[in-house]
C-alpha cells in the first residue's frame, strides 16, 4: 500500500474527532480551489465550475458535520448507559438523531438540557438546514417552510443564502465550533 492510499478510521466513539478531519480537508481544498481559479485566466465558465465544485464539497462537509455530531451524541449516550448501568438505551426511544439523545439524557439520567438557549437554538436551526439540503438540495423556494428556515439563519454567519445555499471555510469553521459547544454542553465537559 502506498502512502496516498493509507488511511486510518476513527472508532465510532470518537466520531466527534471527524470534525477535525473535516476542518483540515476544507482548509486544504480551499487552497486547491483558489489555485485552480488563479490558473483560469479569468475564464468565467471555468471559475463557475470550480465554485460549483467548491459548494458541492462544502455542502457535503456541512451535512457530514451534523451527522458526526449526531453519531457522537448517540455513542456518548450508549457509553454512559453502560457505565452507569442504566436499563435504558437510546434505541428504546422512538425519536431519532439529536432530539433522541437529548430525550434519552433526560429519561435515563434526569439531566435536562435547555433547548431554548444557545448552543441548541443554533444547532436546531442548523439541523433544519441540513435536513433541507438532504431532502430538497441547495435551492430555496418561497414556501413557508423555506422562509422559516431562511429567517432562522439569515442573521447568522453560518451560511450564505444566494440563489442557492452556500458555505465558505470561515462559516464551516463556525459550524464546527457551535457543534463542539453543543457536544461539551451535552456531555458536561468544557471546551477549549
Short mmCIF file of C-alpha atoms in Angstrom, two decimals:
data_model
loop_
_atom_site.label_atom_id
_atom_site.label_comp_id
_atom_site.label_asym_id
_atom_site.label_seq_id
_atom_site.Cartn_x
_atom_site.Cartn_y
_atom_site.Cartn_z
CA UNK A 1 0.00 0.00 0.00
CA UNK A 2 1.41 3.39 -0.91
CA UNK A 3 1.17 6.47 1.29
CA UNK A 4 -1.61 8.05 -0.79
CA UNK A 5 -3.89 5.10 -0.06
CA UNK A 6 -3.10 4.85 3.66
CA UNK A 7 -5.97 6.00 5.87
CA UNK A 8 -6.94 5.50 9.47
CA UNK A 9 -10.53 5.00 10.52
CA UNK A 10 -11.94 6.63 13.61
CA UNK A 11 -13.75 4.37 16.10
CA UNK A 12 -17.42 5.28 16.42
CA UNK A 13 -16.99 6.51 20.00
CA UNK A 14 -14.52 9.11 18.71
CA UNK A 15 -16.74 10.30 15.85
CA UNK A 16 -16.59 13.88 17.11
CA UNK A 17 -12.91 13.84 16.08
CA UNK A 18 -14.13 13.60 12.48
CA UNK A 19 -14.84 17.34 12.75
CA UNK A 20 -11.10 17.99 12.93
CA UNK A 21 -10.57 15.91 9.79
CA UNK A 22 -13.38 17.75 8.02
CA UNK A 23 -11.87 21.07 9.06
CA UNK A 24 -8.46 20.08 7.74
CA UNK A 25 -9.94 18.81 4.48
CA UNK A 26 -11.78 22.05 3.70
CA UNK A 27 -8.66 24.07 4.51
CA UNK A 28 -6.68 22.00 2.01
CA UNK A 29 -9.50 22.08 -0.54
CA UNK A 30 -9.79 25.87 -0.29
CA UNK A 31 -6.14 26.23 -1.24
CA UNK A 32 -6.63 23.93 -4.23
CA UNK A 33 -9.79 25.74 -5.38
CA UNK A 34 -8.08 29.13 -5.11
CA UNK A 35 -5.07 27.84 -7.05
CA UNK A 36 -7.33 26.47 -9.79
CA UNK A 37 -9.24 29.76 -10.03
CA UNK A 38 -5.96 31.67 -10.30
CA UNK A 39 -4.99 29.48 -13.26
CA UNK A 40 -8.22 30.11 -15.25
CA UNK A 41 -7.07 33.44 -16.74
CA UNK A 42 -10.45 34.84 -15.71
CA UNK A 43 -12.50 32.33 -17.74
CA UNK A 44 -15.94 32.84 -16.20
CA UNK A 45 -17.18 29.35 -17.16
CA UNK A 46 -14.19 27.65 -15.57
CA UNK A 47 -14.49 29.78 -12.44
CA UNK A 48 -18.20 28.95 -12.21
CA UNK A 49 -17.47 25.23 -12.48
CA UNK A 50 -14.77 25.44 -9.82
CA UNK A 51 -17.08 27.34 -7.49
CA UNK A 52 -19.89 24.83 -8.12
CA UNK A 53 -17.48 22.03 -7.15
CA UNK A 54 -16.47 24.02 -4.06
CA UNK A 55 -20.09 24.42 -2.97
CA UNK A 56 -20.81 20.75 -3.60
CA UNK A 57 -17.89 19.79 -1.35
CA UNK A 58 -18.69 22.36 1.32
CA UNK A 59 -22.40 21.42 1.39
CA UNK A 60 -21.42 17.78 1.79
CA UNK A 61 -19.00 18.76 4.55
CA UNK A 62 -21.78 20.59 6.36
CA UNK A 63 -24.10 17.55 6.12
CA UNK A 64 -21.27 15.28 7.32
CA UNK A 65 -20.50 17.54 10.27
CA UNK A 66 -24.09 17.33 11.54
CA UNK A 67 -24.04 13.54 11.03
CA UNK A 68 -20.79 13.26 13.04
CA UNK A 69 -22.39 15.27 15.83
CA UNK A 70 -25.50 13.07 15.90
CA UNK A 71 -23.34 9.96 15.97
CA UNK A 72 -21.12 11.32 18.75
CA UNK A 73 -24.12 12.14 20.97
CA UNK A 74 -25.69 8.76 20.33
CA UNK A 75 -22.48 6.94 21.15
CA UNK A 76 -21.98 9.05 24.28
CA UNK A 77 -25.48 8.01 25.44
CA UNK A 78 -24.72 4.34 24.80
CA UNK A 79 -21.39 4.52 26.67
CA UNK A 80 -22.92 6.46 29.58
CA UNK A 81 -25.80 3.99 29.88
CA UNK A 82 -23.37 1.07 30.06
CA UNK A 83 -21.12 2.84 32.53
CA UNK A 84 -23.98 3.84 34.83
CA UNK A 85 -25.84 0.54 34.47
CA UNK A 86 -28.95 2.20 33.09
CA UNK A 87 -31.69 -0.15 31.94
CA UNK A 88 -32.49 2.35 29.17
CA UNK A 89 -30.83 2.53 25.75
CA UNK A 90 -31.26 5.31 23.18
CA UNK A 91 -32.88 2.80 20.83
CA UNK A 92 -35.71 2.43 23.38
CA UNK A 93 -37.00 5.84 22.28
CA UNK A 94 -38.97 6.48 19.10
CA UNK A 95 -37.15 9.67 18.16
CA UNK A 96 -34.02 9.79 16.04
CA UNK A 97 -30.92 11.93 15.91
CA UNK A 98 -30.04 14.68 18.31
CA UNK A 99 -33.57 15.01 19.74
CA UNK A 100 -33.45 11.33 20.74
CA UNK A 101 -30.12 11.79 22.51
CA UNK A 102 -31.43 14.81 24.39
CA UNK A 103 -34.58 12.95 25.45
CA UNK A 104 -32.51 9.94 26.44
CA UNK A 105 -30.24 12.05 28.65
CA UNK A 106 -33.31 13.32 30.49
CA UNK A 107 -35.13 9.98 30.69
CA UNK A 108 -32.18 7.82 31.72
CA UNK A 109 -30.28 10.28 33.89
CA UNK A 110 -32.71 13.10 34.75
CA UNK A 111 -30.44 15.63 33.06
CA UNK A 112 -32.43 18.13 31.02
CA UNK A 113 -30.74 20.43 28.55
CA UNK A 114 -32.07 23.89 27.93
CA UNK A 115 -33.06 23.54 24.29
CA UNK A 116 -34.37 27.12 24.21
CA UNK A 117 -30.88 28.52 24.83
CA UNK A 118 -27.61 28.52 22.94
CA UNK A 119 -25.97 26.49 21.58
CA UNK A 120 -29.14 24.44 20.99
CA UNK A 121 -31.16 27.17 19.27
CA UNK A 122 -28.50 27.48 16.59
CA UNK A 123 -27.85 23.74 16.43
CA UNK A 124 -31.53 23.03 15.75
CA UNK A 125 -31.56 25.72 13.06
CA UNK A 126 -28.50 24.07 11.50
CA UNK A 127 -30.20 20.67 11.68
CA UNK A 128 -33.16 22.20 9.83
CA UNK A 129 -30.74 23.46 7.19
CA UNK A 130 -29.10 20.03 6.96
CA UNK A 131 -32.49 18.38 6.54
CA UNK A 132 -33.39 20.85 3.81
CA UNK A 133 -30.17 20.18 1.91
CA UNK A 134 -30.58 16.41 2.22
CA UNK A 135 -34.25 16.39 1.13
CA UNK A 136 -34.50 19.37 -1.24
CA UNK A 137 -30.96 20.24 -2.32
CA UNK A 138 -29.36 23.63 -2.03
CA UNK A 139 -32.17 25.73 -3.52
CA UNK A 140 -34.84 27.61 -1.60
CA UNK A 141 -38.38 28.26 -2.76
CA UNK A 142 -40.84 30.81 -1.45
CA UNK A 143 -42.70 28.19 0.60
CA UNK A 144 -43.46 28.96 4.24
CA UNK A 145 -41.16 26.15 5.40
CA UNK A 146 -38.23 27.51 3.40
CA UNK A 147 -38.97 31.05 4.56
CA UNK A 148 -38.90 29.82 8.17
CA UNK A 149 -35.52 28.17 7.55
CA UNK A 150 -34.17 31.33 5.93
CA UNK A 151 -35.35 33.51 8.83
CA UNK A 152 -33.80 31.18 11.41
CA UNK A 153 -30.31 31.57 9.92
CA UNK A 154 -30.32 34.76 7.82
CA UNK A 155 -28.94 36.89 10.67
CA UNK A 156 -26.22 34.37 11.49
CA UNK A 157 -22.93 33.85 9.72
CA UNK A 158 -23.09 30.07 9.34
CA UNK A 159 -24.37 30.06 5.77
CA UNK A 160 -24.94 32.41 2.85
CA UNK A 161 -28.27 32.46 1.07
CA UNK A 162 -27.86 33.41 -2.59
CA UNK A 163 -29.65 31.71 -5.47
CA UNK A 164 -28.51 28.58 -3.65
CA UNK A 165 -27.35 27.77 -0.13
CA UNK A 166 -23.59 28.45 0.04
CA UNK A 167 -20.83 27.95 2.58
CA UNK A 168 -17.30 29.23 2.90
CA UNK A 169 -14.46 27.91 5.04
CA UNK A 170 -14.96 30.51 7.77
CA UNK A 171 -18.66 29.67 8.04
CA UNK A 172 -17.97 25.94 8.24
CA UNK A 173 -15.41 26.54 10.98
CA UNK A 174 -18.12 28.42 12.90
CA UNK A 175 -20.46 25.45 12.36
CA UNK A 176 -17.77 23.13 13.77
CA UNK A 177 -17.35 25.39 16.82
CA UNK A 178 -21.07 25.52 17.60
CA UNK A 179 -21.26 21.74 17.23
CA UNK A 180 -18.37 21.33 19.66
CA UNK A 181 -20.08 23.74 22.07
CA UNK A 182 -23.15 21.51 21.83
CA UNK A 183 -21.06 18.41 22.47
CA UNK A 184 -19.47 19.96 25.56
CA UNK A 185 -22.84 21.19 26.79
CA UNK A 186 -24.35 17.74 26.26
CA UNK A 187 -21.53 15.84 27.96
CA UNK A 188 -20.96 18.37 30.73
CA UNK A 189 -17.35 18.83 29.66
CA UNK A 190 -15.56 22.06 28.93
CA UNK A 191 -14.22 23.02 25.56
CA UNK A 192 -11.09 24.97 24.96
#
